[in-house]
Coordinates of C-alpha atoms and ligand atoms in Angstrom, one line a residue:
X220 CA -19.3 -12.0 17.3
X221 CA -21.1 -9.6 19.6
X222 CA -21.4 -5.9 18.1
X223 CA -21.0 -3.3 21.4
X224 CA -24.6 -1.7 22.1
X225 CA -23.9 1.5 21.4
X226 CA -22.5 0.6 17.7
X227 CA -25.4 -1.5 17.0
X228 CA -27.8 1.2 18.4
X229 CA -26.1 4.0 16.4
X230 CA -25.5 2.1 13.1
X231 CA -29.0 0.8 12.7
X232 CA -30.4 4.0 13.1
X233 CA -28.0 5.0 10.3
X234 CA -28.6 1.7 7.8
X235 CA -32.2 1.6 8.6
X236 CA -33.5 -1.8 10.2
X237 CA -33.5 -3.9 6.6
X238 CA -29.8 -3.0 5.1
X239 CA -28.6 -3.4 9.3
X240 CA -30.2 -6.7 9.1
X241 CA -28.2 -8.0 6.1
X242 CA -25.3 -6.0 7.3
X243 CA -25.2 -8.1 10.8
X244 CA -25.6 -11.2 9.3
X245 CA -22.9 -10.3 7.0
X246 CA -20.8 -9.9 9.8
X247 CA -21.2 -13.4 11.4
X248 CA -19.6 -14.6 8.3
X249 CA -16.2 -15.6 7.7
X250 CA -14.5 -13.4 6.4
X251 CA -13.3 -13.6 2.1
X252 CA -9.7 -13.8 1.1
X253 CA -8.9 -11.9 -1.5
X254 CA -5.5 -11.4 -3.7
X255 CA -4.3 -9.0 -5.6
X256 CA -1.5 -10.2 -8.9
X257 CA 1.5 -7.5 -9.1
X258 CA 0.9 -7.3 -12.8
X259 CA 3.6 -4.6 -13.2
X260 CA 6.4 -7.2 -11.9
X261 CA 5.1 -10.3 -13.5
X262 CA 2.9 -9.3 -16.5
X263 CA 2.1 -13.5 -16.9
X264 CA 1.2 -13.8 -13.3
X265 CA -2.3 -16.2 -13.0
X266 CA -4.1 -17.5 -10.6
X267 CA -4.0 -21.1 -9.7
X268 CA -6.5 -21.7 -6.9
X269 CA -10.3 -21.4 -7.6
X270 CA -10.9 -17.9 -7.6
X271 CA -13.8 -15.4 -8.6
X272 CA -12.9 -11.9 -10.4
X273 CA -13.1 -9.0 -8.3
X274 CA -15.5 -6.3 -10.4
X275 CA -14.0 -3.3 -10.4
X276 CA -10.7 -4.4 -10.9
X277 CA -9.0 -7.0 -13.1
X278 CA -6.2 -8.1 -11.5
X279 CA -8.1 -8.5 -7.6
X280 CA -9.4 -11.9 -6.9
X281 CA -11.8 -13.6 -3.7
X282 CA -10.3 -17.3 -3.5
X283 CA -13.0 -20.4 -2.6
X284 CA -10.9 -21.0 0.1
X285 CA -7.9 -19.5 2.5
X286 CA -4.5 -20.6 1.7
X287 CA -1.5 -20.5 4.0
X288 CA 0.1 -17.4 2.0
X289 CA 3.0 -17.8 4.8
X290 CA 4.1 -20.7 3.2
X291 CA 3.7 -19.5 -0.6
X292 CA 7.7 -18.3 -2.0
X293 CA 5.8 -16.6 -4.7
X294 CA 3.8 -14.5 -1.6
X295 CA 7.2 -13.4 -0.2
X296 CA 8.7 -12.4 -3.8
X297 CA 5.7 -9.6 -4.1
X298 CA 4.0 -11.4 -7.1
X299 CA 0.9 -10.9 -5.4
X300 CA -0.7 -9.0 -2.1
X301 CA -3.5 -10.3 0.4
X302 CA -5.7 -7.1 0.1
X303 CA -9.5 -7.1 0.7
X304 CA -11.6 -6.2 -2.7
X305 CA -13.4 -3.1 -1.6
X306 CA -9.8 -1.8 -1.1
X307 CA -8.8 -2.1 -5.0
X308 CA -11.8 0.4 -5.2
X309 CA -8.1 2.7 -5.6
X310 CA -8.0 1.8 -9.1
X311 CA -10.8 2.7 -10.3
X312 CA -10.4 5.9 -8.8
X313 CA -7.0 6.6 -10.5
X314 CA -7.6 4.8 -13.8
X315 CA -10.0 7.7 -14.2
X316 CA -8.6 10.9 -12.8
X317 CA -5.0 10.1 -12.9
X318 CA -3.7 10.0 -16.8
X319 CA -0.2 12.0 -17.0
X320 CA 2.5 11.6 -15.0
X321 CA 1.7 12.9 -11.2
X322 CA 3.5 13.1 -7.4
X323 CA 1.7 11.7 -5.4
X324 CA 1.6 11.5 -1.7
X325 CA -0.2 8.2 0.6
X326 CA 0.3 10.0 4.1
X327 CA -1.0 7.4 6.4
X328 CA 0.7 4.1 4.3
X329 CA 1.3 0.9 6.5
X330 CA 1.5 -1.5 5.9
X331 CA 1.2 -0.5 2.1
X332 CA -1.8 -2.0 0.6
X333 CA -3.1 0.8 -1.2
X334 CA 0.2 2.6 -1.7
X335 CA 0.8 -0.8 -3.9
X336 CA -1.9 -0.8 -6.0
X337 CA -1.4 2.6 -6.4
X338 CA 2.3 2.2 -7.4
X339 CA 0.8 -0.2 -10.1
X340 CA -1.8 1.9 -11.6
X341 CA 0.1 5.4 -11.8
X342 CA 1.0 6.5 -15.4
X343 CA 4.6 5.6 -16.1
X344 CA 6.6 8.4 -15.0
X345 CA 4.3 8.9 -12.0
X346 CA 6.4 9.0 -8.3
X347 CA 5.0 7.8 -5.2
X348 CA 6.0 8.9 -1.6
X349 CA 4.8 6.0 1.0
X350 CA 4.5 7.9 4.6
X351 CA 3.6 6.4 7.9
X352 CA 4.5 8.3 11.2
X353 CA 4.7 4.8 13.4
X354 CA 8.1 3.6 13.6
X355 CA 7.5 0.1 13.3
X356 CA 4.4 0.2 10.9
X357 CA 7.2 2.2 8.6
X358 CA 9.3 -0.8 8.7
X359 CA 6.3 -3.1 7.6
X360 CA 5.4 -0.9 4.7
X361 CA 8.9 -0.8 3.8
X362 CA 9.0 -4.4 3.1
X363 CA 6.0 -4.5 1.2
X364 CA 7.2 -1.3 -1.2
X365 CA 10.4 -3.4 -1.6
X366 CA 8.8 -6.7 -2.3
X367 CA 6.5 -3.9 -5.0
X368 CA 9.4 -4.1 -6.6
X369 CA 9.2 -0.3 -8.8
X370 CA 11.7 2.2 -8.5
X371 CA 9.9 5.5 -8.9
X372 CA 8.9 5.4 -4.6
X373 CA 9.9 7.2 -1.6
X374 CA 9.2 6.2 2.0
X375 CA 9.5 8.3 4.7
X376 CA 8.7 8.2 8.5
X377 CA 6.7 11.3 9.6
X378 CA 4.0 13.1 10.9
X379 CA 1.5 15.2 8.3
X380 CA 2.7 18.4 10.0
X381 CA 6.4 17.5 8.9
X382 CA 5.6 17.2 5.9
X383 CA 4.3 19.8 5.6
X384 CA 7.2 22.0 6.9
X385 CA 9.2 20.1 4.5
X386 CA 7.5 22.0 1.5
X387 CA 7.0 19.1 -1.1
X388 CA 3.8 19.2 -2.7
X389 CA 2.1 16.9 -4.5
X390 CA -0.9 16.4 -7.0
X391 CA -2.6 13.6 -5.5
X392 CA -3.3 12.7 -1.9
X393 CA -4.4 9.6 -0.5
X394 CA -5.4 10.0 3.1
X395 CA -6.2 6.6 4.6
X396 CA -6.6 8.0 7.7
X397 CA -6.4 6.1 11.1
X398 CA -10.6 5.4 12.2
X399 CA -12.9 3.3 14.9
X400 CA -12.1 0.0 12.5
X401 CA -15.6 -0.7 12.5
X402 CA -14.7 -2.3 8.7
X403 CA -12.2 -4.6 11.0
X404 CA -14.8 -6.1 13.6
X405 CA -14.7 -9.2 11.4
X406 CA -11.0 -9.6 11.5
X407 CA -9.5 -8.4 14.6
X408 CA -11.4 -8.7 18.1
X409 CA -9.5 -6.1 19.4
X410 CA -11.1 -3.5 16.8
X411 CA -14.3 -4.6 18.7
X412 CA -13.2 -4.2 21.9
X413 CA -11.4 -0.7 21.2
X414 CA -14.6 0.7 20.0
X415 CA -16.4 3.6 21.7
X416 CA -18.5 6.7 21.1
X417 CA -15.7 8.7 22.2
X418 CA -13.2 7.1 20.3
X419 CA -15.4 7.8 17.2
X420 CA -15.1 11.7 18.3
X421 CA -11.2 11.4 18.6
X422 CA -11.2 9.7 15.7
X423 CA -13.2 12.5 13.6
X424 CA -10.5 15.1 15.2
X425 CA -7.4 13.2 14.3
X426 CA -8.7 12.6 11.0
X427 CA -9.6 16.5 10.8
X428 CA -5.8 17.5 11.3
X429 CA -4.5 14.8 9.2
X430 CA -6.2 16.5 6.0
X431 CA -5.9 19.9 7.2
X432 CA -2.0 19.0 6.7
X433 CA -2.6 17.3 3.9
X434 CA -4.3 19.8 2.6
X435 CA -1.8 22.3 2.3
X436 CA 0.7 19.8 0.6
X437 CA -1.7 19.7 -2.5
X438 CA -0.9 21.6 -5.7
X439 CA -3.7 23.8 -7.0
X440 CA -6.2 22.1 -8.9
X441 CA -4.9 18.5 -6.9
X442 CA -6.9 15.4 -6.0
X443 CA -7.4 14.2 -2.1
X444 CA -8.6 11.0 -2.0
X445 CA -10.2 10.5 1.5
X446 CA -11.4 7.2 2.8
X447 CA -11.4 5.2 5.8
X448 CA -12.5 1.6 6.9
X449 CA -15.6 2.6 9.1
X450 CA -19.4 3.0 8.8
X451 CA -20.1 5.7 10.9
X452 CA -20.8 8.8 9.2
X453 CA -19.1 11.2 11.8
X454 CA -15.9 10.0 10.5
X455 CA -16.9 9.7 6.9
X456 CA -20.0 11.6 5.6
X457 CA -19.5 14.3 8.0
X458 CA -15.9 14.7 7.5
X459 CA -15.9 15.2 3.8
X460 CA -18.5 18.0 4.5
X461 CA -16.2 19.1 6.7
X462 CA -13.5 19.6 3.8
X463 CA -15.6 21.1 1.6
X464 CA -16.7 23.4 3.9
X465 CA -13.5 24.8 5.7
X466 CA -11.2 24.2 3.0
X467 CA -13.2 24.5 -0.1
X468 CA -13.1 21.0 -1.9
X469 CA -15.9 19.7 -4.5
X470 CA -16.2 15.6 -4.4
X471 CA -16.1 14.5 -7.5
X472 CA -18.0 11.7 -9.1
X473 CA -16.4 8.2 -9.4
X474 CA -17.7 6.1 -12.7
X475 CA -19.1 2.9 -11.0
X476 CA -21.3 -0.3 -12.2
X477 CA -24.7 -0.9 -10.9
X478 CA -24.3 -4.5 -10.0
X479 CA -21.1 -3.5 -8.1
X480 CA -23.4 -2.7 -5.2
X481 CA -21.5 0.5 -4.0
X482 CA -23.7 2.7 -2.0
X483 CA -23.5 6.5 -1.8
X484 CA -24.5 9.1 1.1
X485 CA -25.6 7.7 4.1
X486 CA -27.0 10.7 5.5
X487 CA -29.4 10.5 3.2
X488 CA -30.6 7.5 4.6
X489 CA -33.2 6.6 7.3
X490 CA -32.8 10.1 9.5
X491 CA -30.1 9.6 12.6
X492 CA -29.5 13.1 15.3
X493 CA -27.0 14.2 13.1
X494 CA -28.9 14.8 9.8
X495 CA -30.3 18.0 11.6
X496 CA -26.8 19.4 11.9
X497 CA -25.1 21.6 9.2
X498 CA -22.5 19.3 8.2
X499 CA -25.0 16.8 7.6
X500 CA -27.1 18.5 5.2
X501 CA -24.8 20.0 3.3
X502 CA -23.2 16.5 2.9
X503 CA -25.9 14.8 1.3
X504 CA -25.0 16.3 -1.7
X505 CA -22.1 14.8 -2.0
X506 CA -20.2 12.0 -4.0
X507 CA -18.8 9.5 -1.9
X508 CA -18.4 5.7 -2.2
X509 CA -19.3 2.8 0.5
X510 CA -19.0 -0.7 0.6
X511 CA -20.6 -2.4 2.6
X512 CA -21.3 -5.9 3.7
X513 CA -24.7 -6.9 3.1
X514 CA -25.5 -4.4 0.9
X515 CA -28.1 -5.5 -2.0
X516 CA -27.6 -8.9 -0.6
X517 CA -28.3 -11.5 -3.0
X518 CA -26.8 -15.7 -3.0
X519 CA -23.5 -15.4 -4.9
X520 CA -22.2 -11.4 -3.4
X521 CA -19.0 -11.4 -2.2
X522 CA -18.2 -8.7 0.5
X523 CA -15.1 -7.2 1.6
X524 CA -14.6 -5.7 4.9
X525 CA -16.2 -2.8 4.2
X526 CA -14.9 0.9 2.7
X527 CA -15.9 4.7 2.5
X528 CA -14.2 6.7 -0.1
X529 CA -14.5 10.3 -1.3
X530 CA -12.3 12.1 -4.1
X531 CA -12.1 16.1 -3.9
X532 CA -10.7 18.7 -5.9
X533 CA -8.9 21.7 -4.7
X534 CA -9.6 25.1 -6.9
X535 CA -7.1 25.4 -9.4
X536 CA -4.8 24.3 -12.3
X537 CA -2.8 21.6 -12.3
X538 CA 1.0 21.8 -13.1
X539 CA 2.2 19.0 -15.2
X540 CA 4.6 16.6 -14.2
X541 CA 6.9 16.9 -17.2
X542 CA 7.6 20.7 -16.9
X543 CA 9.3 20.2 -13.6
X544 CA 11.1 17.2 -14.1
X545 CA 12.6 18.6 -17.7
X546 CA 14.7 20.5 -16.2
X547 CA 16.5 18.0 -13.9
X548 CA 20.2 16.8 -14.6
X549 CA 21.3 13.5 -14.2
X550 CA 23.9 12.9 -11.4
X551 CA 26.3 9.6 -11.3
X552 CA 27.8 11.0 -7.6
X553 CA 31.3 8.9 -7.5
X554 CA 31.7 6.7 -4.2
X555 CA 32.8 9.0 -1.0
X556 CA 34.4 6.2 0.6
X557 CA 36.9 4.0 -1.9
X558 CA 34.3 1.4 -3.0
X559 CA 33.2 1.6 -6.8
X560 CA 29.8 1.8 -7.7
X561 CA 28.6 -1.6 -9.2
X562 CA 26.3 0.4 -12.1
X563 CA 26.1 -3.3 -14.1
X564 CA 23.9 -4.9 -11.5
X565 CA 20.8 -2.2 -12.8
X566 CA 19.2 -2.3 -15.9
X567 CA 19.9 0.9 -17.8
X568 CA 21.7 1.9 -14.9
X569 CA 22.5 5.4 -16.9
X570 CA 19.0 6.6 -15.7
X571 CA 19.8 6.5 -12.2
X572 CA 21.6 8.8 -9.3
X573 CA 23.8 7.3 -6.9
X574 CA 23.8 8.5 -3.6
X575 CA 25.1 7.4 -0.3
X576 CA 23.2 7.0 2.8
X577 CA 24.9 6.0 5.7
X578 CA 26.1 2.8 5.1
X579 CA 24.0 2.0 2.3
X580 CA 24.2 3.3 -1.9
X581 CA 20.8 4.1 -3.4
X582 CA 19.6 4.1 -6.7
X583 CA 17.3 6.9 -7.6
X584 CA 15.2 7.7 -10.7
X585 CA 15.2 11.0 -11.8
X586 CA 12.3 11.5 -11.8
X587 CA 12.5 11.3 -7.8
X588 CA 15.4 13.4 -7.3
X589 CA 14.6 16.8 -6.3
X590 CA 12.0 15.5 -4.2
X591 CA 14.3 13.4 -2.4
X592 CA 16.9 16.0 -2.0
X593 CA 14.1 18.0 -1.0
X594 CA 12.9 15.4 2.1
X595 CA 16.1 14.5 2.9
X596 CA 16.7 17.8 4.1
X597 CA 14.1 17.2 7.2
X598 CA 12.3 14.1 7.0
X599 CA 13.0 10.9 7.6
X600 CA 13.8 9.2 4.8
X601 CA 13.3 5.1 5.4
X602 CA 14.0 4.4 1.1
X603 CA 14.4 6.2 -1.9
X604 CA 14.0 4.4 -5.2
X605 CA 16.6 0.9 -5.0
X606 CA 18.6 0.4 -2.4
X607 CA 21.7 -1.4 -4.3
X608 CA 24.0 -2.6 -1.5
X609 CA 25.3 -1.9 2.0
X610 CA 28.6 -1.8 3.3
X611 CA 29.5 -4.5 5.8
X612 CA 33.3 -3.3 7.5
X613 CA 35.8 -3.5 4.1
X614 CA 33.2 -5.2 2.3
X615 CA 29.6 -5.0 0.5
X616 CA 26.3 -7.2 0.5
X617 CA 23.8 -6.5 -2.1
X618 CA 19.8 -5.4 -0.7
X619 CA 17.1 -7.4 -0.5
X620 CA 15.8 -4.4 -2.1
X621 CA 18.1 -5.3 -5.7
X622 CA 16.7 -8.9 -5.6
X623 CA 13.3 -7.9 -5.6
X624 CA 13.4 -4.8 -8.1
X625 CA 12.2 -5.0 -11.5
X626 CA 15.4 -3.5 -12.0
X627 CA 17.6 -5.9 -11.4
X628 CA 20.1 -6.9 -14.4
X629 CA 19.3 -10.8 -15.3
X630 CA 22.9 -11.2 -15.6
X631 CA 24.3 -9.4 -12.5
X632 CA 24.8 -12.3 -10.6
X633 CA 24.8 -16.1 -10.9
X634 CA 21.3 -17.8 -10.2
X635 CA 20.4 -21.1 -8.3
X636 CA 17.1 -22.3 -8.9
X637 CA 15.2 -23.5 -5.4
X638 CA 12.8 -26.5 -5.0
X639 CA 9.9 -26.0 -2.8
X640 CA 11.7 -27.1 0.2
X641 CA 15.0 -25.1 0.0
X642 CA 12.6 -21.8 -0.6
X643 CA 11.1 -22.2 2.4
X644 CA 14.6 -22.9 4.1
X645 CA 15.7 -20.2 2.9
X646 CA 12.9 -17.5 3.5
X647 CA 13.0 -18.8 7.2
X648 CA 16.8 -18.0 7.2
X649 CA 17.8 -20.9 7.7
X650 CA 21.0 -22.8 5.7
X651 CA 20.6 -24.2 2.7
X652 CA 23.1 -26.4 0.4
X653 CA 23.7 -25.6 -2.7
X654 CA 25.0 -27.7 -5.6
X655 CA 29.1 -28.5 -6.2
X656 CA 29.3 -26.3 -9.0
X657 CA 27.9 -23.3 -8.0
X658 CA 30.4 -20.4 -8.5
X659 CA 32.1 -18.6 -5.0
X660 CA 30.3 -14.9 -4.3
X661 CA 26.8 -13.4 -4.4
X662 CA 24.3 -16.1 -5.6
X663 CA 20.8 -15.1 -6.8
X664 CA 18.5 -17.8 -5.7
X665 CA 14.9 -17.8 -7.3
X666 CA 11.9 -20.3 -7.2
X667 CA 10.2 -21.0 -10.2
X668 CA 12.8 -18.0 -11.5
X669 CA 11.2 -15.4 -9.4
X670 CA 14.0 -13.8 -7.3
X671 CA 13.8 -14.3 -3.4
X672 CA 16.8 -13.0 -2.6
X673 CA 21.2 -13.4 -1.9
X674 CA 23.2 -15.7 -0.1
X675 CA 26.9 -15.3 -0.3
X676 CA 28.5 -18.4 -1.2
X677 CA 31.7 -19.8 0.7
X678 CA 32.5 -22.8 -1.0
X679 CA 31.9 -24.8 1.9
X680 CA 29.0 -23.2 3.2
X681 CA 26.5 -20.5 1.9
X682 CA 25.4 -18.1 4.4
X683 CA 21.9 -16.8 4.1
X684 CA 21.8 -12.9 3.6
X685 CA 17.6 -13.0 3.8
X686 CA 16.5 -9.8 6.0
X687 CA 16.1 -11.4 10.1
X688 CA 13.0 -9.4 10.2
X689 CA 11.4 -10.3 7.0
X690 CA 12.0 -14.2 7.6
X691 CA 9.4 -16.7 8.3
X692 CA 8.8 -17.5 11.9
X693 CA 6.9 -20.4 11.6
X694 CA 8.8 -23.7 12.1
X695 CA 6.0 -25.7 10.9
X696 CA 6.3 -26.9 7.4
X697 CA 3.7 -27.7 5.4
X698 CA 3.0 -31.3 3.8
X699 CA 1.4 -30.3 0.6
X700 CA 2.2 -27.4 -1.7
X701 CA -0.9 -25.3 -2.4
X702 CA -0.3 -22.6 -5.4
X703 CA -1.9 -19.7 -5.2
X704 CA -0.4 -18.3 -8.7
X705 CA 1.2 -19.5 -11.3
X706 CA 4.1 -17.4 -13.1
Ligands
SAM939 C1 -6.0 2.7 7.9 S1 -4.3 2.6 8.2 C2 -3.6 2.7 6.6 C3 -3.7 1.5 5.8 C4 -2.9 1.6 4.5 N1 -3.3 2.8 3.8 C5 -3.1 0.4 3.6 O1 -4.0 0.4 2.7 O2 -2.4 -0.6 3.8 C6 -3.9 4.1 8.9 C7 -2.5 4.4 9.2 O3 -2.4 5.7 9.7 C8 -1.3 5.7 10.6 N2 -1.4 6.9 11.5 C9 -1.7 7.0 12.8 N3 -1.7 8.2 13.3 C10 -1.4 9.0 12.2 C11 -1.2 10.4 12.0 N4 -1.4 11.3 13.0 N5 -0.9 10.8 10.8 C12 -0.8 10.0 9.8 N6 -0.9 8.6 9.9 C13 -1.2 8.2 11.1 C14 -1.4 4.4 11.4 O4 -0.2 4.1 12.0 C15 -1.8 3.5 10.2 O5 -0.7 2.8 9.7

C-alpha cells in the first residue's frame, strides 16, 4: 500500500519518527478479523474457530484466520457481528458511565456496528434511536438493528438539524461522525485515494455542525461520546477542544488497562504547526482515547483499524429515565383496517402498543412510545421497536423483523429445522422443499434452531418470504462448512 505524501508527511510529524515507523509497518499488514457474539440474543453463543479474546471486552474476538461469514446462517441470524476490536472500545465506555436506564441517540449509525453493541450493553430499560441521513446506508443499518434482534430501538432517516427541530432529547450521544478514513487505508483503497488536506478541513467542518446539533439534543448533565476512525488531530484532538471550548464540555476520563496499549493526546506528542494554535494547547489537557496500529508494538499485539474516542459532559443534572416513562399508559390501538391484531405471536405481548404504519403493524415498547409519537410527527421513521407483519392486498405476511426478535413467541408458528444446504438455499432466496408433513401456512424455518426467517407454505410448493435485498448474492456454494460459533 502506498500512503499519499502529504499524509505520510503530516502524520509522522504528529507520531514522531519511531511510533510512525511501527505504525507504517502496521499498515502493510493484513488486516485482523474480528467478531463480536450477540450475547443478549443467544446468552450460550461460543466461538468455534481459533480465536484470541479481545481485552477490553468479553464478548469481541480476533479469529487466526478469515472465514467466509457470507456463507455462515448463524452470521445472517445476528448471533454475531464482523466489527473491528478497537470499535468495542463502546463498551467500556458505557459499562462505566451508563448504569440506569437512558435515551440515547447514535446520530451518524450505518451500518450499525456501534449502535449494536450499544443496544447490548445499555441497562435494561435503556432505548436506542439508530439515525443515519443516507438513504441507502439507512436501509443497511436497518437490517443489522433487525438481525440485533431487541425491541427497545428506533431508526430514523435524518439529518442532525432535523433532529433537532424535532425536539427529542436524549442523555447520551454517540457521534461517529463521517472523517478522512485514515483508520480504513487498510481496508478500502478508495479511503486512500479520497484522502486530501482539504478533505481533512471539510471533514473538521462537517464534523463541527454535526455536534453542534447534537449538542443541543443532549439533556443537561448528558454524555457525547465523540470519536471517529482517523489519526489526524484536526479532526480529533482539535475538535474535542473545539467542544469544550464553544460549547462548554469537560472529557471525562475512561478506566483503561495498561497493556491495552491505548494512547492519549496526540498533541502532546513530538510538536506538529498546530500545537502553537489555541485549540491545540488547550487540548492537551484532555482525556481522549486512540488506537492505533503499531502502538507499543511487541510479537503477539493484535491491532484493529485504528480509533479516537472522547466522552464529554454537558453542565448539569441528569433526569432519570424512570420519572418520564412512569407516567406513560399502555395503548393496544385496535386494527383501522378489518384485520385483527395477532398479539399471540409476541411474548408478553401485553407490554407492547400496536400501531399502524402504512401497510405494516408495529410493535412498540413503552418505553419507546412518546418518543416515537414524538418523531413520527417530522422525521423519518424507517422502524420502531418490532415490525410484526405487513399487509399484502386481503392478506398478511409476518416481518423478517418477528423472526429475528428476541421477542418472538416459540410457539407462534410451526418450525422446520434446515440442514446446511437448505439454509443457504434459503438465505439466497431461492426454493426450498420441505418435508410431507409439514403443516399449510407460515413456517418458521431455523438452523441449528436459530430463526432465519418465514416461508409460506402451499402444500405443493413453499414460497420463500426472505427480504430480496437482504439475500445472498453469491451463487457460489461452499464445499466445506466452517463454524464460526457454536450455539
Ligand atoms: C463512521 S460512519 C458511522 C459508522 C457506524 N457508527 C458504525 O459503527 O457502524 C459515519 C456515518 O455518518 C453518515 N453521515 C454522513 N453525513 C452525515 C451528516 N451530515 N450527519 C450525520 N451523519 C452523516 C455517513 O453516511 C456514515 O454512515
Amino acid at each position: 500500500m502506498v500512503l499519499p505524501e502529504a499524509f505520510e508527511n503530516y502524520t509522522r510529524a504528529m507520531m514522531g519518527d519511531d511510533l510512525f515507523a511501527h505504525f507504517a509497518h502496521s499498515m502493510q499488514q493484513d488486516a485482523t478479523a474480528f467478531v463480536r457474539l450477540n450475547h443478549y440474543k443467544c446468552p450460550t453463543a461460543k466461538m468455534a474457530l481459533a480465536a484470541s479474546k479481545v481485552p477490553w471486552y468479553e464478548y469481541g474476538y480476533a479469529l487466526d484466520a478469515r472465514p467466509a461469514f457470507t456463507f455462515d446462517p448463524l452470521f445472517h441470524a445476528g448471533l454475531y457481528y464482523v466489527q473491528e476490536q478497537s470499535s468495542m472500545f463502546l463498551a467500556q465506555v458505557l459499562r462505566q458511565f451508563v448504569q440506569s436506564p437512558v435515551r440515547m441517540l447514535d446520530m451518524c449509525a450505518a451500518p450499525g456496528g456501534k449502535s449494536t453493541l450499544a443496544r447490548l450493553e445499555l441497562p435494561k430499560g435503556s432505548t436506542l434511536v439508530c439515525n443515519e441521513p443516507n438513504r441507502s446506508r439507512v436501509q443497511i443499518l436497518n437490517e443489522n438493528i433487525q438481525k440485533c434482534g431487541h425491541p427497545e430501538v428506533m431508526v430514523t432517516n435524518n439529518y442532525p438539524k432535523e433532529i433537532r427541530q424535532s425536539g427529542l432529547k436524549f442523555q447520551v450521544i454517540l457521534c461517529d461522525v463521517p472523517c478522512s478514513g485514515e483508520g480504513m487505508f487498510r481496508k478500502n483503497a478508495n479511503a486512500i485515494d479520497e484522502w486530501s488536506v482539504d478533505n481533512v478541513n471539510k471533514c473538521q467542518q462537517l464534523q463541527r455542525e454535526i455536534v453542534a446539533e447534537a449538542w443541543q439534543c443532549l439533556e443537561p448533565g448528558g454524555l457525547l461520546i465523540y470519536s471517529t476512525c482517523t489519526f489526524n488531530t484536526k479532526e480529533n484532538e482539535e475538535n474535542v477542544a473545539w467542544i469544550c471550548q464553544e460549547l462548554g464540555a469537560t472529557t471525562l476520563k475512561v478506566k483503561v488497562e495498561e497493556d491495552w496499549n491505548i494512547m492519549g493526546n496526540l498533541l502532546s506528542a513530538p510538536a506538529t504547526e498546530d500545537t502553537t494554535n489555541k485549540e491545540s494547547k488547550h487540548s492537551s489537557a484532555f482525556n481522549v482515547y486512540r488506537f492505533i496500529p503499531g502502538y507499543q508494538d511487541k510479537p503477539g499485539n493484535i491491532y484493529g483499524e485504528g480509533l479516537f474516542m472522547a466522552v464529554l459532559r454537558k453542565e448539569g443534572t441528569v433526569q432519570s429515565m424512570t420519572e418520564k416513562t412512569s407516567k406513560q399508559k399502555m395503548r393496544h390501538q385496535l386494527s383501522d383496517n378489518g384485520q385483527s391484531i395477532p398479539t399471540h405471536w409476541l411474548q408478553e405481548s401485553q407490554h407492547f402498543n400496536f400501531t399502524w404504519v402504512k401497510n405494516e403493524l408495529w410493535a412498540i415498547p413503552p418505553s419507546l412510545q412518546s418518543q416515537y409519537e414524538q418523531a413520527a410527527r417530522s422525521l423519518r421513521v424507517i422502524a420502531a421497536g418490532i415490525n410484526l407483519l405487513q399487509l399484502k392486498g386481503k392478506s398478511f405476511i409476518p416481518s423478517q423483523g418477528l423472526a429475528l426478535s428476541s421477542c418472538l413467541s416459540p410457539s407462534a408458528f410451526p418450525r422446520v429445522e434446515l440442514s446446511y444446504a437448505d439454509a443457504i438455499q434459503y438465505l439466497g432466496r431461492n426454493t426450498i422443499t420441505l418435508p410431507p408433513n409439514t403443516p399449510q401456512g407460515f413456517i418458521l424455518v431455523t438452523y441449528q434452531n436459530v430463526a432465519l426467517g418465514f416461508v409460506k407454505n402451499m402444500g405443493n410448493r413453499a414460497n420463500n418470504l426472505y427480504p430480496s435485498e437482504w439475500r445472498i448474492r453469491s451463487t457460489h456454494s461452499p464445499e466445506n462448512i466452517t463454524q464460526i460459533i457454536t450455539v
